[in-house]
Coordinates of C-alpha atoms in Angstrom, one line a residue:
Chain A
M79 CA 17.7 -66.0 -7.9
S80 CA 20.4 -68.6 -8.0
R81 CA 22.4 -70.0 -10.9
M82 CA 21.4 -73.5 -9.7
T83 CA 18.3 -74.8 -11.4
D84 CA 16.1 -77.1 -9.5
T85 CA 15.2 -79.1 -12.5
S86 CA 17.0 -79.9 -15.7
P87 CA 15.7 -78.1 -18.8
T88 CA 13.4 -80.1 -21.1
H89 CA 12.7 -77.8 -24.0
A90 CA 15.4 -78.1 -26.8
F91 CA 16.0 -74.4 -26.7
D92 CA 16.6 -74.4 -23.0
I93 CA 18.9 -77.3 -23.3
A94 CA 20.8 -75.6 -26.0
T95 CA 21.3 -72.4 -24.0
H96 CA 21.8 -74.1 -20.6
L97 CA 24.7 -72.9 -18.4
E98 CA 26.2 -74.4 -15.3
P99 CA 28.6 -72.7 -12.9
K100 CA 32.2 -73.7 -12.9
P101 CA 34.5 -73.7 -9.9
D102 CA 36.6 -70.9 -11.5
G103 CA 33.6 -68.5 -11.4
N104 CA 32.9 -68.9 -15.1
L105 CA 30.0 -70.8 -16.6
I106 CA 30.0 -73.8 -18.9
G107 CA 27.7 -74.6 -21.7
H108 CA 27.5 -77.1 -24.6
T109 CA 26.7 -76.6 -28.2
S110 CA 23.5 -78.4 -29.3
D111 CA 23.3 -80.5 -32.5
A112 CA 19.6 -79.7 -32.5
F113 CA 20.5 -76.0 -33.2
W114 CA 23.4 -76.6 -35.6
N115 CA 23.9 -74.1 -38.5
F116 CA 26.3 -74.2 -41.5
T117 CA 29.6 -74.2 -39.6
G118 CA 28.7 -73.9 -36.0
P119 CA 25.8 -73.3 -33.6
F120 CA 22.9 -71.1 -34.7
G121 CA 23.9 -67.6 -33.8
G122 CA 20.5 -67.0 -32.1
T123 CA 21.3 -69.6 -29.5
T124 CA 24.8 -68.2 -29.0
A125 CA 23.3 -64.8 -28.3
A126 CA 20.6 -66.2 -26.1
T127 CA 23.2 -68.2 -24.1
L128 CA 25.2 -65.1 -23.4
L129 CA 22.0 -63.3 -22.4
R130 CA 21.1 -66.2 -20.1
A131 CA 24.3 -65.7 -18.2
V132 CA 23.0 -62.3 -17.3
M133 CA 19.4 -63.3 -16.7
E134 CA 20.4 -65.9 -14.2
H135 CA 22.9 -63.8 -12.4
E136 CA 21.8 -62.8 -8.9
R137 CA 23.1 -59.3 -9.3
R138 CA 21.0 -58.5 -12.4
I139 CA 18.6 -55.5 -12.1
G140 CA 15.7 -54.8 -14.3
D141 CA 15.1 -56.3 -17.8
P142 CA 17.4 -56.5 -20.8
L143 CA 17.4 -53.4 -22.9
A144 CA 20.2 -54.0 -25.4
I145 CA 22.4 -56.8 -26.4
T146 CA 25.2 -56.7 -29.0
V147 CA 27.0 -60.0 -29.9
N148 CA 30.1 -60.0 -32.1
F149 CA 30.7 -63.4 -33.7
C150 CA 34.5 -63.7 -33.8
A151 CA 34.9 -67.3 -34.9
P152 CA 32.7 -70.4 -35.2
T153 CA 32.1 -72.3 -31.9
A154 CA 33.3 -75.9 -32.3
R155 CA 31.0 -78.7 -31.3
G156 CA 31.3 -79.4 -27.6
A157 CA 31.7 -77.5 -24.3
F158 CA 32.4 -73.8 -24.1
D159 CA 33.1 -71.3 -21.3
V160 CA 31.2 -68.1 -20.7
A161 CA 32.9 -65.4 -18.7
L162 CA 30.6 -62.7 -17.4
R163 CA 31.6 -59.4 -16.0
E164 CA 29.4 -56.8 -14.3
V165 CA 30.9 -53.5 -15.7
R166 CA 28.7 -51.0 -13.9
T167 CA 25.5 -50.9 -12.0
N168 CA 23.7 -47.6 -11.7
R169 CA 20.4 -46.9 -10.0
S170 CA 18.3 -48.0 -13.0
T171 CA 20.7 -49.2 -15.6
Q172 CA 23.3 -52.0 -15.5
H173 CA 26.1 -52.9 -18.0
W174 CA 27.6 -56.3 -18.5
T175 CA 30.2 -57.9 -20.9
A176 CA 30.3 -61.6 -21.7
E177 CA 32.7 -63.7 -23.7
L178 CA 32.3 -67.2 -25.1
S179 CA 35.5 -69.1 -25.5
Q180 CA 36.8 -72.7 -25.9
P181 CA 40.1 -74.1 -24.6
D182 CA 42.8 -74.0 -27.3
A183 CA 40.4 -72.2 -29.7
G184 CA 40.2 -68.7 -28.1
I185 CA 37.2 -66.4 -28.1
A186 CA 34.3 -67.3 -30.3
A187 CA 32.0 -64.4 -29.3
T188 CA 31.8 -61.3 -27.3
A189 CA 28.7 -59.5 -26.0
T190 CA 27.7 -56.3 -24.3
I191 CA 24.4 -56.4 -22.5
A192 CA 22.6 -53.4 -20.9
C193 CA 19.7 -53.9 -18.5
A194 CA 17.3 -51.3 -17.2
I195 CA 14.5 -50.9 -14.7
R196 CA 11.7 -49.5 -16.9
R197 CA 8.9 -47.4 -15.7
S198 CA 5.5 -46.7 -17.1
T199 CA 5.7 -43.5 -19.1
W200 CA 4.1 -41.6 -21.9
S201 CA 4.1 -44.1 -24.8
H202 CA 4.1 -43.5 -28.5
R203 CA 4.4 -46.0 -31.3
P204 CA 5.2 -44.4 -34.7
L205 CA 5.9 -47.7 -36.3
Q206 CA 2.9 -50.0 -36.7
P207 CA 3.0 -53.5 -38.0
P208 CA 2.2 -54.1 -41.7
P209 CA -1.0 -55.8 -42.6
A210 CA -0.4 -59.6 -42.5
A211 CA -2.6 -62.6 -42.8
A212 CA -3.0 -64.5 -39.5
P213 CA -0.4 -67.3 -39.1
E214 CA -3.1 -70.0 -38.8
T215 CA -4.1 -69.1 -42.4
L216 CA -0.6 -69.5 -43.8
P217 CA 1.4 -72.7 -44.6
A218 CA 4.3 -73.6 -42.3
L219 CA 7.6 -73.5 -44.1
P220 CA 8.8 -77.1 -44.6
T221 CA 12.1 -77.4 -42.7
E222 CA 12.9 -81.1 -43.3
G223 CA 16.3 -81.6 -44.8
M224 CA 17.3 -78.0 -43.9
M225 CA 19.7 -76.9 -41.3
A226 CA 18.9 -78.5 -37.9
W227 CA 18.1 -75.2 -36.0
M228 CA 15.3 -74.4 -38.5
G229 CA 13.3 -77.4 -37.3
H230 CA 12.9 -75.7 -34.0
Y231 CA 10.9 -72.8 -35.4
D232 CA 7.5 -72.5 -37.0
F233 CA 7.9 -70.1 -39.9
R234 CA 4.8 -68.7 -41.7
F235 CA 5.6 -66.3 -44.5
A236 CA 3.1 -63.5 -45.0
L237 CA 5.3 -61.8 -47.6
N238 CA 8.2 -63.0 -49.8
M239 CA 8.2 -66.7 -49.1
P240 CA 11.6 -67.9 -50.3
R241 CA 11.7 -69.6 -53.6
R242 CA 13.5 -72.9 -54.1
M243 CA 17.1 -71.8 -54.1
G244 CA 20.2 -73.1 -55.8
R245 CA 23.7 -71.9 -55.9
V246 CA 23.5 -69.7 -58.9
P247 CA 22.2 -66.1 -58.2
S248 CA 19.5 -64.5 -60.3
A249 CA 20.6 -61.8 -62.7
E250 CA 18.2 -59.2 -61.3
P251 CA 18.0 -58.5 -57.6
A252 CA 14.6 -59.3 -56.0
S253 CA 13.1 -57.7 -52.9
A254 CA 15.0 -58.1 -49.5
L255 CA 11.8 -57.5 -47.6
S256 CA 9.9 -60.4 -45.9
H257 CA 7.1 -60.6 -43.3
V258 CA 7.4 -63.8 -41.3
W259 CA 5.5 -65.1 -38.3
V260 CA 7.8 -67.1 -36.1
A261 CA 7.2 -69.2 -33.0
D262 CA 9.3 -71.8 -31.1
K263 CA 8.6 -75.4 -32.1
P264 CA 7.5 -77.0 -29.8
A265 CA 5.6 -74.1 -28.3
R266 CA 7.4 -72.2 -25.5
A267 CA 6.3 -69.1 -23.6
L268 CA 8.2 -66.0 -25.1
D269 CA 10.9 -64.5 -22.9
F270 CA 14.0 -62.4 -23.5
L271 CA 16.0 -65.5 -24.4
S272 CA 13.7 -66.8 -27.1
L273 CA 13.1 -63.3 -28.5
T274 CA 16.8 -62.8 -28.8
A275 CA 17.2 -66.0 -30.7
I276 CA 14.1 -65.3 -32.9
A277 CA 15.7 -62.0 -33.9
D278 CA 18.4 -64.1 -35.6
T279 CA 16.0 -66.6 -37.4
F280 CA 15.5 -64.5 -40.5
F281 CA 17.2 -65.8 -43.6
G282 CA 20.1 -64.0 -45.0
R283 CA 18.7 -61.1 -47.0
I284 CA 20.9 -62.0 -49.8
F285 CA 19.2 -65.4 -50.2
H286 CA 16.0 -63.5 -51.0
V287 CA 17.6 -60.8 -53.1
R288 CA 19.8 -63.2 -55.2
G289 CA 17.5 -66.2 -55.0
A290 CA 20.5 -68.4 -54.1
L291 CA 22.1 -69.9 -51.0
L292 CA 25.4 -68.0 -50.9
P293 CA 27.9 -68.2 -48.1
I294 CA 27.2 -65.7 -45.4
G295 CA 28.1 -65.0 -41.8
T296 CA 26.9 -62.5 -39.2
V297 CA 29.8 -60.4 -37.8
S298 CA 27.8 -58.4 -35.3
M299 CA 24.2 -58.3 -34.2
T300 CA 22.4 -55.8 -31.9
T301 CA 18.9 -56.2 -30.5
Y302 CA 17.0 -53.5 -28.5
F303 CA 14.0 -54.6 -26.4
H304 CA 11.0 -52.3 -26.3
A305 CA 9.0 -54.4 -23.9
D306 CA 9.5 -55.6 -20.3
A307 CA 9.1 -59.1 -18.9
G308 CA 5.4 -58.6 -18.2
D309 CA 4.8 -57.6 -21.8
L310 CA 6.6 -60.6 -23.1
A311 CA 4.8 -62.9 -20.7
A312 CA 1.5 -61.6 -22.1
V313 CA 2.5 -62.9 -25.6
G314 CA 2.7 -66.4 -24.3
S315 CA 3.6 -68.9 -27.0
A316 CA 1.9 -67.0 -29.9
H317 CA 3.8 -66.2 -33.1
V318 CA 5.6 -62.9 -33.4
L319 CA 5.7 -61.1 -36.7
G320 CA 9.1 -60.3 -38.1
V321 CA 9.6 -57.6 -40.7
A322 CA 13.1 -58.2 -42.1
D323 CA 14.8 -56.1 -44.7
A324 CA 18.2 -54.8 -45.9
K325 CA 19.4 -51.4 -47.0
V326 CA 22.7 -52.1 -48.8
F327 CA 24.9 -54.9 -50.1
N328 CA 28.4 -53.5 -50.8
K329 CA 32.0 -54.7 -50.7
S330 CA 31.4 -58.1 -49.0
Y331 CA 28.9 -56.9 -46.4
S332 CA 25.2 -56.3 -46.1
D333 CA 23.0 -55.0 -43.2
Q334 CA 19.8 -56.7 -42.0
T335 CA 17.1 -54.9 -40.1
V336 CA 14.3 -56.8 -38.2
D337 CA 11.3 -55.4 -36.4
L338 CA 9.5 -57.9 -34.2
F339 CA 5.8 -57.3 -33.3
S340 CA 3.4 -59.1 -31.1
R341 CA 0.1 -60.3 -32.6
A342 CA -1.5 -57.4 -30.7
G343 CA 0.7 -55.0 -32.7
A344 CA 3.2 -53.9 -30.1
L345 CA 6.8 -53.5 -31.3
L346 CA 8.6 -55.9 -28.9
A347 CA 12.2 -55.6 -30.3
T348 CA 14.2 -54.1 -33.1
S349 CA 17.3 -55.9 -34.3
H350 CA 20.2 -55.2 -36.7
Q351 CA 23.0 -57.2 -38.1
I352 CA 26.0 -56.7 -40.3
V353 CA 26.6 -59.8 -42.5
Y354 CA 29.5 -61.0 -44.6
F355 CA 28.6 -62.4 -48.0
R356 CA 30.8 -64.1 -50.4
D357 CA 30.4 -63.0 -53.9
V358 CA 29.9 -65.4 -56.8
A359 CA 29.5 -64.7 -60.4
A360 CA 26.0 -63.9 -61.5
Chain B
M1308 CA 51.4 -47.0 -38.5
S1309 CA 52.5 -45.8 -35.1
R1310 CA 50.6 -44.3 -32.1
M1311 CA 53.1 -41.5 -32.1
T1312 CA 51.8 -38.5 -34.1
D1313 CA 54.4 -36.3 -35.7
T1314 CA 52.4 -33.2 -35.2
S1315 CA 49.9 -32.2 -32.6
P1316 CA 46.2 -32.1 -33.8
T1317 CA 44.9 -28.7 -34.7
H1318 CA 41.2 -29.3 -35.6
A1319 CA 39.0 -29.2 -32.5
F1320 CA 37.6 -32.6 -33.3
D1321 CA 41.0 -34.2 -33.5
I1322 CA 42.0 -32.5 -30.2
A1323 CA 38.9 -33.8 -28.5
T1324 CA 39.6 -37.4 -29.7
H1325 CA 43.3 -37.3 -29.3
L1326 CA 45.0 -40.2 -27.5
E1327 CA 48.5 -40.6 -26.2
P1328 CA 50.2 -43.9 -25.1
K1329 CA 50.7 -44.4 -21.4
P1330 CA 53.6 -46.4 -19.9
D1331 CA 51.1 -49.1 -18.6
G1332 CA 50.1 -49.9 -22.2
N1333 CA 46.8 -48.0 -22.0
L1334 CA 46.0 -44.8 -23.7
I1335 CA 45.2 -41.4 -22.2
G1336 CA 42.8 -38.8 -23.5
H1337 CA 41.2 -35.7 -22.2
T1338 CA 37.6 -34.4 -22.4
S1339 CA 37.2 -31.3 -24.4
D1340 CA 35.1 -28.4 -23.3
A1341 CA 34.6 -27.6 -26.9
F1342 CA 32.4 -30.8 -27.3
W1343 CA 30.6 -30.6 -23.9
N1344 CA 27.0 -31.9 -23.8
F1345 CA 24.4 -31.8 -21.0
T1346 CA 26.3 -33.7 -18.3
G1347 CA 29.5 -34.9 -20.0
P1348 CA 31.3 -35.0 -23.3
F1349 CA 29.2 -35.4 -26.5
G1350 CA 28.8 -39.1 -27.0
G1351 CA 29.9 -38.9 -30.6
T1352 CA 33.4 -37.8 -29.5
T1353 CA 33.5 -40.6 -26.9
A1354 CA 32.6 -43.1 -29.6
A1355 CA 35.1 -41.6 -32.0
T1356 CA 37.8 -41.6 -29.3
L1357 CA 37.3 -45.4 -28.7
L1358 CA 37.4 -46.0 -32.5
R1359 CA 40.6 -43.9 -32.8
A1360 CA 42.3 -46.2 -30.4
V1361 CA 41.7 -49.0 -32.9
M1362 CA 42.5 -46.9 -36.0
E1363 CA 45.9 -45.9 -34.6
H1364 CA 46.8 -49.4 -33.5
E1365 CA 49.6 -51.0 -35.5
R1366 CA 47.8 -54.3 -35.5
R1367 CA 44.6 -53.1 -37.0
I1368 CA 43.6 -54.8 -40.3
G1369 CA 41.1 -53.4 -42.8
D1370 CA 38.5 -50.7 -42.1
P1371 CA 36.0 -50.4 -39.3
L1372 CA 32.8 -52.4 -40.0
A1373 CA 30.8 -52.1 -36.8
I1374 CA 31.1 -50.2 -33.5
T1375 CA 28.9 -50.5 -30.5
V1376 CA 29.4 -48.1 -27.6
N1377 CA 27.6 -48.6 -24.3
F1378 CA 27.5 -45.4 -22.2
C1379 CA 27.7 -46.6 -18.6
A1380 CA 28.1 -43.3 -16.8
P1381 CA 29.0 -39.7 -17.6
T1382 CA 32.7 -39.0 -18.1
A1383 CA 33.9 -36.3 -15.8
R1384 CA 35.8 -33.3 -17.1
G1385 CA 39.5 -34.1 -17.4
A1386 CA 41.7 -37.1 -18.2
F1387 CA 40.5 -40.6 -18.9
D1388 CA 42.1 -43.9 -19.7
V1389 CA 41.3 -46.1 -22.7
A1390 CA 42.1 -49.8 -22.4
L1391 CA 42.1 -51.5 -25.8
R1392 CA 42.1 -55.3 -26.3
E1393 CA 42.6 -57.2 -29.5
V1394 CA 40.1 -60.1 -29.1
R1395 CA 40.6 -62.0 -32.3
T1396 CA 42.2 -61.5 -35.7
N1397 CA 41.1 -63.6 -38.5
R1398 CA 42.1 -63.5 -42.2
S1399 CA 39.8 -60.7 -43.1
T1400 CA 38.0 -59.7 -39.9
Q1401 CA 39.2 -58.5 -36.5
H1402 CA 37.5 -57.9 -33.2
W1403 CA 38.4 -55.4 -30.5
T1404 CA 37.0 -54.3 -27.2
A1405 CA 37.7 -50.9 -25.6
E1406 CA 36.9 -49.4 -22.3
L1407 CA 37.0 -45.8 -21.2
S1408 CA 37.6 -45.3 -17.4
Q1409 CA 38.6 -42.6 -15.0
P1410 CA 40.5 -43.2 -11.7
D1411 CA 38.2 -43.5 -8.7
A1412 CA 35.2 -43.2 -11.1
G1413 CA 35.2 -46.6 -12.8
I1414 CA 34.2 -47.4 -16.3
A1415 CA 32.3 -44.7 -18.2
A1416 CA 32.0 -46.5 -21.6
T1417 CA 32.6 -49.9 -23.2
A1418 CA 32.9 -50.6 -26.9
T1419 CA 33.2 -53.5 -29.3
I1420 CA 34.7 -52.8 -32.7
A1421 CA 34.8 -55.1 -35.7
C1422 CA 37.1 -54.3 -38.6
A1423 CA 37.2 -56.0 -42.0
I1424 CA 39.1 -56.2 -45.2
R1425 CA 36.4 -55.4 -47.7
R1426 CA 36.6 -56.6 -51.3
S1427 CA 34.9 -55.3 -54.4
T1428 CA 31.7 -57.4 -54.9
W1429 CA 28.4 -57.4 -56.5
S1430 CA 26.7 -54.3 -55.1
H1431 CA 23.0 -53.5 -54.5
R1432 CA 21.5 -50.5 -52.8
P1433 CA 17.8 -51.0 -52.0
L1434 CA 17.7 -47.9 -49.8
Q1435 CA 18.1 -44.7 -51.8
P1436 CA 18.3 -41.2 -50.1
P1437 CA 15.1 -39.2 -50.0
P1438 CA 14.9 -36.1 -52.1
A1439 CA 16.4 -33.2 -50.3
A1440 CA 17.3 -29.7 -51.2
A1441 CA 21.0 -29.0 -51.5
P1442 CA 22.6 -27.8 -48.3
E1443 CA 23.8 -24.6 -49.9
T1444 CA 20.1 -23.6 -50.4
L1445 CA 19.2 -24.2 -46.8
P1446 CA 19.8 -22.1 -43.7
A1447 CA 22.4 -23.2 -41.2
L1448 CA 20.9 -24.0 -37.8
P1449 CA 22.0 -21.3 -35.3
T1450 CA 23.9 -22.9 -32.5
E1451 CA 24.9 -19.9 -30.5
G1452 CA 23.9 -20.4 -26.8
M1453 CA 23.3 -24.1 -27.4
M1454 CA 25.4 -27.0 -26.1
A1455 CA 29.1 -26.5 -26.9
W1456 CA 29.5 -29.5 -29.2
M1457 CA 26.7 -28.2 -31.5
G1458 CA 28.9 -25.3 -32.5
H1459 CA 31.3 -27.8 -34.2
Y1460 CA 28.7 -28.9 -36.7
D1461 CA 27.0 -27.3 -39.6
F1462 CA 23.4 -28.5 -39.6
R1463 CA 21.0 -27.8 -42.5
F1464 CA 17.6 -29.2 -42.1
A1465 CA 15.9 -30.4 -45.3
L1466 CA 12.9 -31.8 -43.3
N1467 CA 11.5 -31.2 -39.8
M1468 CA 13.6 -28.3 -38.6
P1469 CA 13.2 -28.2 -34.9
R1470 CA 10.8 -25.6 -33.5
R1471 CA 11.8 -23.4 -30.7
M1472 CA 11.5 -25.7 -27.7
G1473 CA 10.6 -25.2 -24.1
R1474 CA 10.3 -27.7 -21.3
V1475 CA 6.6 -28.4 -21.7
P1476 CA 5.7 -31.2 -24.2
S1477 CA 3.0 -30.8 -26.8
A1478 CA -0.2 -32.6 -26.2
E1479 CA -0.1 -34.3 -29.6
P1480 CA 3.1 -36.2 -30.8
A1481 CA 4.7 -34.7 -34.0
S1482 CA 6.8 -36.5 -36.5
A1483 CA 10.1 -38.1 -35.4
L1484 CA 11.5 -38.1 -38.9
S1485 CA 14.1 -35.5 -39.9
H1486 CA 16.4 -35.0 -42.9
V1487 CA 19.6 -33.1 -42.0
W1488 CA 22.7 -32.3 -43.8
V1489 CA 25.7 -32.3 -41.4
A1490 CA 29.3 -31.3 -41.8
D1491 CA 32.2 -30.7 -39.4
K1492 CA 32.7 -27.0 -38.6
P1493 CA 35.3 -25.9 -39.5
A1494 CA 35.5 -28.3 -42.5
R1495 CA 37.4 -31.5 -42.1
A1496 CA 37.8 -34.4 -44.6
L1497 CA 35.4 -37.2 -43.7
D1498 CA 36.9 -40.3 -42.1
F1499 CA 35.6 -43.1 -39.9
L1500 CA 36.2 -41.0 -36.8
S1501 CA 34.1 -38.0 -37.9
L1502 CA 31.4 -40.3 -39.4
T1503 CA 31.1 -42.1 -36.1
A1504 CA 30.6 -38.8 -34.3
I1505 CA 28.2 -37.4 -36.9
A1506 CA 26.0 -40.5 -36.4
D1507 CA 25.4 -39.2 -32.9
T1508 CA 24.7 -35.6 -33.8
F1509 CA 21.0 -36.1 -34.4
F1510 CA 18.8 -34.5 -31.8
G1511 CA 16.9 -36.7 -29.4
R1512 CA 13.8 -37.9 -31.4
I1513 CA 11.7 -37.1 -28.4
F1514 CA 12.6 -33.4 -28.8
H1515 CA 11.0 -33.5 -32.2
V1516 CA 8.0 -35.6 -31.2
R1517 CA 7.1 -33.7 -28.0
G1518 CA 8.4 -30.3 -29.1
A1519 CA 10.3 -30.0 -25.8
L1520 CA 13.8 -30.5 -24.4
L1521 CA 13.3 -33.4 -22.1
P1522 CA 16.1 -35.2 -20.2
I1523 CA 17.5 -38.0 -22.3
G1524 CA 20.6 -40.2 -22.4
T1525 CA 21.9 -42.7 -24.9
V1526 CA 22.5 -46.1 -23.3
S1527 CA 23.9 -47.9 -26.3
M1528 CA 24.7 -46.9 -29.9
T1529 CA 25.7 -49.1 -32.8
T1530 CA 27.0 -47.9 -36.2
Y1531 CA 27.7 -50.1 -39.2
F1532 CA 29.9 -48.8 -42.0
H1533 CA 28.9 -49.5 -45.6
A1534 CA 31.9 -47.8 -47.2
D1535 CA 35.6 -48.2 -47.0
A1536 CA 38.3 -45.6 -46.4
G1537 CA 38.6 -44.7 -50.1
D1538 CA 34.8 -44.2 -50.3
L1539 CA 34.9 -41.8 -47.3
A1540 CA 38.0 -40.0 -48.7
A1541 CA 36.0 -39.3 -51.9
V1542 CA 33.4 -37.4 -49.8
G1543 CA 35.9 -34.9 -48.7
S1544 CA 34.5 -32.2 -46.5
A1545 CA 31.1 -32.2 -48.1
H1546 CA 27.9 -32.5 -46.0
V1547 CA 26.4 -35.9 -45.4
L1548 CA 22.6 -36.4 -45.3
G1549 CA 21.2 -37.9 -42.2
V1550 CA 17.8 -39.5 -42.2
A1551 CA 16.9 -39.9 -38.5
D1552 CA 13.7 -41.5 -37.1
A1553 CA 12.3 -43.4 -34.2
K1554 CA 9.9 -46.4 -34.1
V1555 CA 8.8 -46.5 -30.5
F1556 CA 8.8 -44.6 -27.2
N1557 CA 7.8 -46.8 -24.4
K1558 CA 8.5 -47.3 -20.7
S1559 CA 11.4 -44.9 -20.4
Y1560 CA 13.2 -45.8 -23.6
S1561 CA 13.1 -44.9 -27.3
D1562 CA 15.0 -46.1 -30.3
Q1563 CA 16.7 -43.9 -32.9
T1564 CA 17.6 -44.9 -36.4
V1565 CA 20.0 -42.9 -38.6
D1566 CA 20.9 -43.5 -42.3
L1567 CA 23.9 -41.5 -43.5
F1568 CA 24.2 -40.8 -47.2
S1569 CA 26.9 -39.1 -49.3
R1570 CA 25.8 -36.3 -51.6
A1571 CA 26.3 -38.7 -54.4
G1572 CA 23.6 -40.9 -52.8
A1573 CA 25.7 -43.7 -51.4
L1574 CA 24.6 -45.1 -48.0
L1575 CA 27.8 -44.6 -46.0
A1576 CA 26.6 -45.8 -42.6
T1577 CA 23.6 -46.9 -40.6
S1578 CA 23.3 -46.2 -36.9
H1579 CA 21.0 -47.1 -34.1
Q1580 CA 20.6 -46.0 -30.5
I1581 CA 18.5 -46.9 -27.5
V1582 CA 17.8 -43.8 -25.5
Y1583 CA 16.5 -43.2 -22.0
F1584 CA 13.9 -40.4 -21.6
R1585 CA 12.5 -39.0 -18.5
D1586 CA 8.7 -38.6 -18.6
V1587 CA 7.1 -35.3 -17.7
A1588 CA 3.5 -34.5 -17.6
A1589 CA 2.1 -33.3 -20.9

């Protein structure tokens, strides 16, 4: 596999996560206005871009198993560098580190990525997906007028559709749990890159709990993959079901947990975040 | 705060995670036979050692918020180097990377660590601890003849005490869920270092599920802290309650999730692992 692509990407997600080699051995990418978030690019595309650096590297072995991205600072609109380093390659596992930086602005994100050659083994799935109405039977969340990146996903809430939100939190906390079908819009065959981004598409849990759009920011996000490339290819462009929840909100930070299931009921990935929130008077 | 300690550590855990400065700017540590695991040091002490490098650095701000450790290869018995890098320091967050390596053996572990200055905010705790009998009323797990590191922890199972295990898995999978009170042995006041190690003390979920000691190895582990230094100090040397579970075992890998509660019921940390397992015929 070569870094050089024969054809330029045409899907907005592939454009947003596209990387080209630089003469100094690093890679160069560009932020995409199509995936803009509050104060920088959607974190899901940042994570997917760092994973793409590994996926397109000729020395990669196996499939991604784990990715952790630490968001150190907002990425400014424009070009960025990705520095990738092969830390260690064993017989069936491989470890990488990656950094996203911008000239004069320093490092915006770091990542560690583990790949593995997976073998067919005894399999056991204690966690099964919750019952959820089929996505075709649910309304798509309107995304007009919302942050740009949201327009690139089809969201169908099976549980805990967000209410119309203002800036003033509710007095009583509501449930943090939501069940959401998510697919790329326009459709795109699922792969590790899009699954990595989808793991970050779930709204800040505090939006659900407080019923208000409060300032938040992910500090660190980790996703584990429980499927190999063939399993993901079998999903095609079907929606995946995300079960998103939170366990605690305390002293400026909350967690977020996400389980991502295929329509066939297989747990494809589990993802976790630690998220800053700014408190406002209730 | 200085790297130089006035007194040598006396507790086995502090000896195992002790670091000294080297002239080249790195740190040097030594593996501890007291915390030996199957084929290398207990991963919990490796993670705590990398966190210690940050905790003792004079430029650290705030408390640890997230640590991810990737275990790249077993650490050999003896001395190791820790290289620590301050990636970015913001007003209230700070990002570090750390690497553990040995001469001629390469990198054994990488870590990313995020610290944060936490403020008192609105607080909400959707996840509450399960009912569990008090540790004083439960028998301590005998650890004689088991791996060395286990002798440094007091384990009291409130749910799913492991059965006597052989090498032959059960035909039918059992529950992966266990509730375990854990404390350092001998007693030691809880801090971020010991909590990081405790998050890795839970037995491989596959041991519980298959009723057998199968070959396993953690590839990546992430722990989020939901308490600050004062909250941990208030725990003292009391047991913490770990709720450990797994969602999936598939194609050579399983996840592990751990929630760690204080006796007062506060969620102190949440931790996740992706774990290799070697399949054997049932």
